[in-house]
Short mmCIF file of C-alpha atoms in Angstrom, two decimals:
data_model
loop_
_atom_site.label_atom_id
_atom_site.label_comp_id
_atom_site.label_asym_id
_atom_site.label_seq_id
_atom_site.Cartn_x
_atom_site.Cartn_y
_atom_site.Cartn_z
CA MET A 7 27.42 -36.52 6.47
CA THR A 8 24.93 -39.05 5.45
CA SER A 9 22.94 -39.35 2.25
CA LEU A 10 19.89 -38.41 4.25
CA ASP A 11 21.39 -35.24 5.51
CA LYS A 12 22.50 -33.70 2.31
CA PRO A 13 19.09 -33.11 0.71
CA THR A 14 17.85 -31.46 3.91
CA GLU A 15 20.74 -29.21 3.84
CA ASP A 16 20.10 -28.23 0.17
CA THR A 17 16.39 -27.66 0.99
CA ASP A 18 17.28 -25.36 3.88
CA GLN A 19 19.68 -23.31 1.61
CA THR A 20 17.10 -22.96 -1.16
CA GLN A 21 14.18 -21.90 1.01
CA PRO A 22 15.33 -18.22 1.54
CA GLN A 23 15.94 -18.02 -2.26
CA ASP A 24 12.42 -19.43 -2.94
CA ALA A 25 10.95 -16.98 -0.57
CA ARG A 26 12.68 -14.09 -2.12
CA ALA A 27 11.62 -15.20 -5.58
CA VAL A 28 8.01 -15.44 -4.42
CA THR A 29 8.33 -11.94 -2.97
CA GLU A 30 9.66 -10.51 -6.15
CA ALA A 31 6.95 -12.08 -8.22
CA ALA A 32 4.23 -10.83 -5.89
CA LEU A 33 5.56 -7.32 -5.97
CA PHE A 34 5.75 -7.40 -9.70
CA GLU A 35 2.16 -8.59 -9.88
CA ALA A 36 0.86 -6.00 -7.32
CA PHE A 37 2.72 -2.92 -8.81
CA GLY A 38 2.54 -3.87 -12.56
CA GLY A 39 6.26 -4.57 -13.13
CA VAL A 40 8.24 -2.89 -16.00
CA ARG A 41 5.17 -2.59 -18.14
CA GLY A 42 3.13 -0.89 -15.60
CA MET A 43 5.89 1.57 -14.92
CA VAL A 44 6.05 2.37 -18.72
CA GLU A 45 2.29 2.83 -18.85
CA THR A 46 2.46 5.38 -16.03
CA VAL A 47 5.29 7.37 -17.57
CA VAL A 48 4.33 7.50 -21.30
CA PRO A 49 1.20 9.72 -21.09
CA GLY A 50 2.89 12.40 -18.98
CA LEU A 51 6.07 12.26 -21.01
CA LEU A 52 4.12 12.70 -24.22
CA PHE A 53 2.15 15.70 -22.71
CA VAL A 54 5.24 17.57 -21.61
CA ALA A 55 7.11 16.78 -24.80
CA ILE A 56 4.35 18.12 -27.04
CA PHE A 57 3.72 21.16 -24.81
CA THR A 58 7.43 21.97 -24.78
CA VAL A 59 7.52 22.15 -28.58
CA ASN A 60 4.33 24.04 -29.43
CA LYS A 61 2.74 25.21 -26.10
CA ASP A 62 -0.67 23.70 -27.28
CA LEU A 63 -2.62 22.60 -24.28
CA HIS A 64 -5.44 21.00 -26.19
CA LEU A 65 -3.08 18.90 -28.48
CA SER A 66 -0.89 17.85 -25.55
CA ALA A 67 -3.85 16.74 -23.52
CA ILE A 68 -5.59 14.86 -26.35
CA ALA A 69 -2.26 13.08 -27.21
CA ALA A 70 -1.75 12.04 -23.62
CA LEU A 71 -5.24 10.70 -23.23
CA ALA A 72 -5.14 9.01 -26.64
CA VAL A 73 -1.92 7.04 -25.84
CA SER A 74 -3.47 6.07 -22.47
CA LEU A 75 -6.49 4.48 -24.27
CA VAL A 76 -4.18 2.78 -26.74
CA LEU A 77 -2.28 1.08 -23.88
CA VAL A 78 -5.64 -0.23 -22.52
CA VAL A 79 -6.63 -1.51 -25.99
CA VAL A 80 -3.30 -3.32 -26.31
CA ARG A 81 -3.86 -4.98 -23.01
CA LEU A 82 -7.41 -6.00 -23.92
CA ALA A 83 -6.12 -7.38 -27.19
CA MET A 84 -3.55 -9.45 -25.43
CA ARG A 85 -6.02 -10.52 -22.74
CA ASP A 86 -3.78 -9.15 -20.06
CA THR A 87 -4.76 -7.49 -16.81
CA VAL A 88 -5.90 -3.90 -17.41
CA LYS A 89 -6.03 -2.54 -13.91
CA HIS A 90 -2.73 -0.59 -14.15
CA ALA A 91 -3.54 0.67 -17.66
CA PHE A 92 -7.10 1.69 -16.57
CA SER A 93 -5.70 3.52 -13.52
CA GLY A 94 -3.51 5.46 -16.01
CA VAL A 95 -6.40 6.38 -18.12
CA PHE A 96 -8.46 7.70 -15.24
CA GLY A 97 -5.44 9.70 -13.94
CA VAL A 98 -4.75 11.20 -17.41
CA ALA A 99 -8.54 11.85 -17.86
CA PHE A 100 -8.75 13.81 -14.53
CA GLY A 101 -5.72 15.74 -15.51
CA VAL A 102 -7.06 16.64 -19.00
CA VAL A 103 -10.37 17.67 -17.53
CA PHE A 104 -8.86 19.84 -14.81
CA ALA A 105 -6.50 21.55 -17.23
CA MET A 106 -9.06 22.16 -19.83
CA PHE A 107 -11.41 23.62 -17.12
CA THR A 108 -8.89 26.04 -15.72
CA GLY A 109 -6.93 26.66 -18.90
CA ASN A 110 -3.73 26.18 -17.02
CA ALA A 111 -1.49 23.42 -18.52
CA LYS A 112 0.17 23.00 -15.13
CA ASP A 113 -3.15 21.70 -13.79
CA PHE A 114 -2.81 18.63 -15.90
CA TYR A 115 -0.35 17.41 -13.26
CA LEU A 116 -2.33 18.60 -10.21
CA PRO A 117 -4.76 15.63 -9.75
CA GLY A 118 -1.83 13.22 -9.89
CA MET A 119 0.10 15.34 -7.32
CA LEU A 120 -2.81 15.40 -5.00
CA TYR A 121 -3.29 11.73 -5.37
CA THR A 122 0.29 11.13 -4.48
CA LEU A 123 0.03 13.26 -1.33
CA GLY A 124 -3.12 11.51 -0.30
CA LEU A 125 -1.53 8.17 -0.79
CA ALA A 126 1.54 9.26 1.23
CA VAL A 127 -0.72 10.28 4.08
CA ALA A 128 -2.70 7.03 3.87
CA TYR A 129 0.52 4.97 4.15
CA ILE A 130 1.66 6.85 7.25
CA VAL A 131 -1.76 6.98 8.93
CA THR A 132 -2.43 3.24 8.40
CA ALA A 133 1.07 2.40 9.67
CA LEU A 134 0.41 4.36 12.79
CA ALA A 135 -2.95 2.70 13.19
CA GLY A 136 -1.43 -0.81 13.08
CA VAL A 137 -3.18 -1.71 9.76
CA PRO A 138 -0.38 -0.79 7.29
CA LEU A 139 -1.74 -0.07 3.77
CA ILE A 140 0.95 -2.12 2.01
CA GLY A 141 -0.22 -5.25 3.92
CA LEU A 142 -3.84 -4.63 2.69
CA ILE A 143 -2.49 -4.34 -0.79
CA LEU A 144 -0.10 -7.31 -0.75
CA GLY A 145 -2.06 -9.65 1.63
CA PRO A 146 -4.39 -11.06 -1.14
CA VAL A 147 -1.37 -11.31 -3.53
CA PHE A 148 0.50 -13.61 -1.00
CA LYS A 149 -2.74 -15.55 -0.31
CA GLU A 150 -2.53 -14.44 3.36
CA ASN A 151 -5.31 -11.87 3.39
CA LEU A 152 -5.35 -10.34 6.85
CA SER A 153 -3.74 -13.23 8.79
CA TRP A 154 -0.60 -11.23 9.29
CA ARG A 155 -2.48 -8.76 11.60
CA THR A 156 -3.04 -11.32 14.31
CA ARG A 157 -1.12 -14.53 13.45
CA ASN A 158 2.14 -13.35 11.91
CA PRO A 159 3.59 -10.45 13.84
CA GLY A 160 6.91 -10.65 11.90
CA ARG A 161 5.11 -9.84 8.65
CA LYS A 162 2.98 -7.22 10.26
CA LYS A 163 6.20 -5.46 11.33
CA ALA A 164 7.64 -5.66 7.81
CA TYR A 165 4.46 -4.33 6.35
CA THR A 166 4.58 -1.47 8.80
CA LYS A 167 8.16 -0.60 7.97
CA ALA A 168 7.22 -0.87 4.16
CA SER A 169 4.26 1.44 4.65
CA TRP A 170 6.45 4.02 6.35
CA ALA A 171 9.00 3.77 3.59
CA TRP A 172 6.25 4.41 0.89
CA GLY A 173 4.78 7.26 2.92
CA LEU A 174 8.08 9.06 3.55
CA ILE A 175 9.24 8.60 -0.01
CA LEU A 176 6.05 9.92 -1.50
CA LEU A 177 6.02 12.86 0.86
CA ALA A 178 9.60 13.67 -0.20
CA LYS A 179 8.41 13.62 -3.79
CA CYS A 180 5.55 15.96 -3.00
CA ALA A 181 7.97 18.31 -1.17
CA ILE A 182 9.77 18.70 -4.55
CA LEU A 183 6.73 18.90 -6.86
CA PHE A 184 4.38 21.25 -4.97
CA PRO A 185 6.90 24.13 -4.78
CA LEU A 186 7.51 23.64 -8.50
CA TYR A 187 3.82 23.84 -9.18
CA TRP A 188 3.72 27.27 -7.75
CA TRP A 189 7.08 28.63 -8.87
CA ALA A 190 8.08 26.80 -12.11
CA ASP A 191 6.59 26.84 -15.50
CA THR A 192 4.66 23.97 -17.10
CA THR A 193 7.66 22.43 -18.96
CA GLN A 194 9.93 22.52 -15.91
CA LEU A 195 7.37 20.94 -13.71
CA GLY A 196 6.50 18.33 -16.31
CA TRP A 197 10.05 17.21 -16.93
CA VAL A 198 10.82 16.97 -13.17
CA LEU A 199 7.72 15.08 -12.69
CA VAL A 200 8.54 12.59 -15.44
CA ALA A 201 12.03 12.26 -13.90
CA LEU A 202 10.51 11.42 -10.59
CA LYS A 203 8.09 8.85 -11.81
CA ILE A 204 10.36 5.80 -11.71
CA PRO A 205 13.20 6.32 -9.15
CA PRO A 206 11.08 6.85 -5.98
CA PHE A 207 8.81 4.01 -7.00
CA LEU A 208 11.72 1.53 -7.52
CA LEU A 209 13.26 2.74 -4.20
CA ALA A 210 9.96 1.96 -2.41
CA VAL A 211 9.53 -1.38 -4.04
CA TRP A 212 13.17 -2.34 -3.29
CA LEU A 213 12.68 -1.49 0.33
CA THR A 214 9.46 -3.40 0.45
CA TRP A 215 11.33 -6.43 -0.94
CA VAL A 216 14.10 -6.06 1.63
CA PHE A 217 11.67 -5.98 4.53
CA LEU A 218 9.46 -8.90 3.25
CA ALA A 219 12.43 -11.06 2.26
CA LYS A 220 13.64 -11.00 5.84
CA ALA A 221 10.13 -11.47 7.27
CA PRO A 222 8.47 -14.89 8.16
CA ALA A 223 6.75 -16.65 5.37
CA PRO A 224 3.19 -15.72 4.71
CA ILE A 225 0.27 -17.98 6.02
CA ASP A 226 -1.57 -19.32 3.08
CA VAL A 227 -5.17 -19.01 4.38
CA PHE A 228 -6.56 -20.39 1.09
CA ALA A 229 -4.58 -23.60 1.54
CA GLU A 230 -5.67 -23.79 5.13
CA MET A 231 -9.37 -23.53 4.13
CA GLU A 232 -8.88 -26.29 1.53
CA ALA A 233 -7.05 -28.48 4.08
CA GLN A 234 -9.90 -27.93 6.49
CA GLU A 235 -12.49 -28.78 3.96
CA GLU A 236 -10.53 -31.99 3.08
CA ALA A 237 -10.32 -32.82 6.79
CA GLN A 238 -14.07 -32.42 7.30
CA LYS A 239 -14.86 -34.55 4.22
CA ALA A 240 -12.41 -37.24 5.51
CA GLU A 241 -14.03 -37.14 8.92
CA LYS A 242 -17.57 -37.56 7.36
CA GLU A 243 -16.32 -40.46 5.45
CA ARG A 244 -14.71 -42.05 8.48
CA LYS A 245 -17.96 -41.67 10.50
CA ALA A 246 -20.04 -43.07 7.66
CA ALA A 247 -17.57 -46.13 7.52
CA ALA A 248 -17.81 -46.67 11.23
CA LEU A 249 -21.58 -46.51 11.19
CA ALA A 250 -21.65 -49.04 8.33
CA ALA A 251 -19.40 -51.32 10.20
CA GLU A 252 -21.55 -51.23 13.34
CA THR A 253 -24.76 -51.92 11.58
CA GLY A 254 -23.12 -54.60 9.35
CA GLU A 255 -24.53 -53.02 6.18
CA PRO A 256 -22.58 -51.53 3.42
CA GLU A 257 -22.60 -47.76 3.36
CA GLY A 258 -24.07 -47.62 -0.21
CA GLY A 259 -26.83 -50.03 0.75
CA ARG A 260 -27.73 -48.03 3.77
CA HIS A 261 -28.08 -44.87 1.69
CA ARG A 262 -30.35 -46.59 -0.74
CA ARG A 263 -32.51 -47.98 2.00
CA GLU A 264 -32.80 -44.52 3.52
CA ALA A 265 -33.76 -43.02 0.24
#
């Protein structure tokens, strides 16, 4: 082995590791990471904990909404992204309004359950349609936008598999929760729902990581556009230099004369 061969071999070995690291970082960014998971669990956990103790719907709902707002304020104070915290606030707010309107504490969970069911259907339908939802979500994160649809069939296949995984996992979750909504009491439903917040999510994220880690690298369309702009700029400069050489006049002088 020559000295020139060894660096090439090291580079080849590190490329899969780099791709997996990029995939991990993108998934954490898209789905909020550990902090995003905590922000989705805490309001519901607080609601069911308070309701288990005193059966007070109003106090439980107000506490859940208040902690959601606190999480948003904390993110704003830290100048961090608030999209996950805001989604939590809206979800809790819908649950609070629905439960207050019906007077049934179980209805606090119903909007979130319906959202989960709708999301499961969306994952499966878009996978069947050839435009997998997970690709629409992660494409901008990987700076590939929709290039995977026509230019990167390997990634499209991975996104399709991941969308199927998300859809089926969420459907399985709904198959557990909706019977409990009809047959169990509020505390039983609440604790089961809290218990099912993180594990299905982690399973779906892990499967997505597995599929994408084995897929071809994303096509960075932003880098392509920058390269194209640079090439156009270089071509203009080349033509200007060639014209200046033909006329025997410096390019700057020609511009001044034309002005």
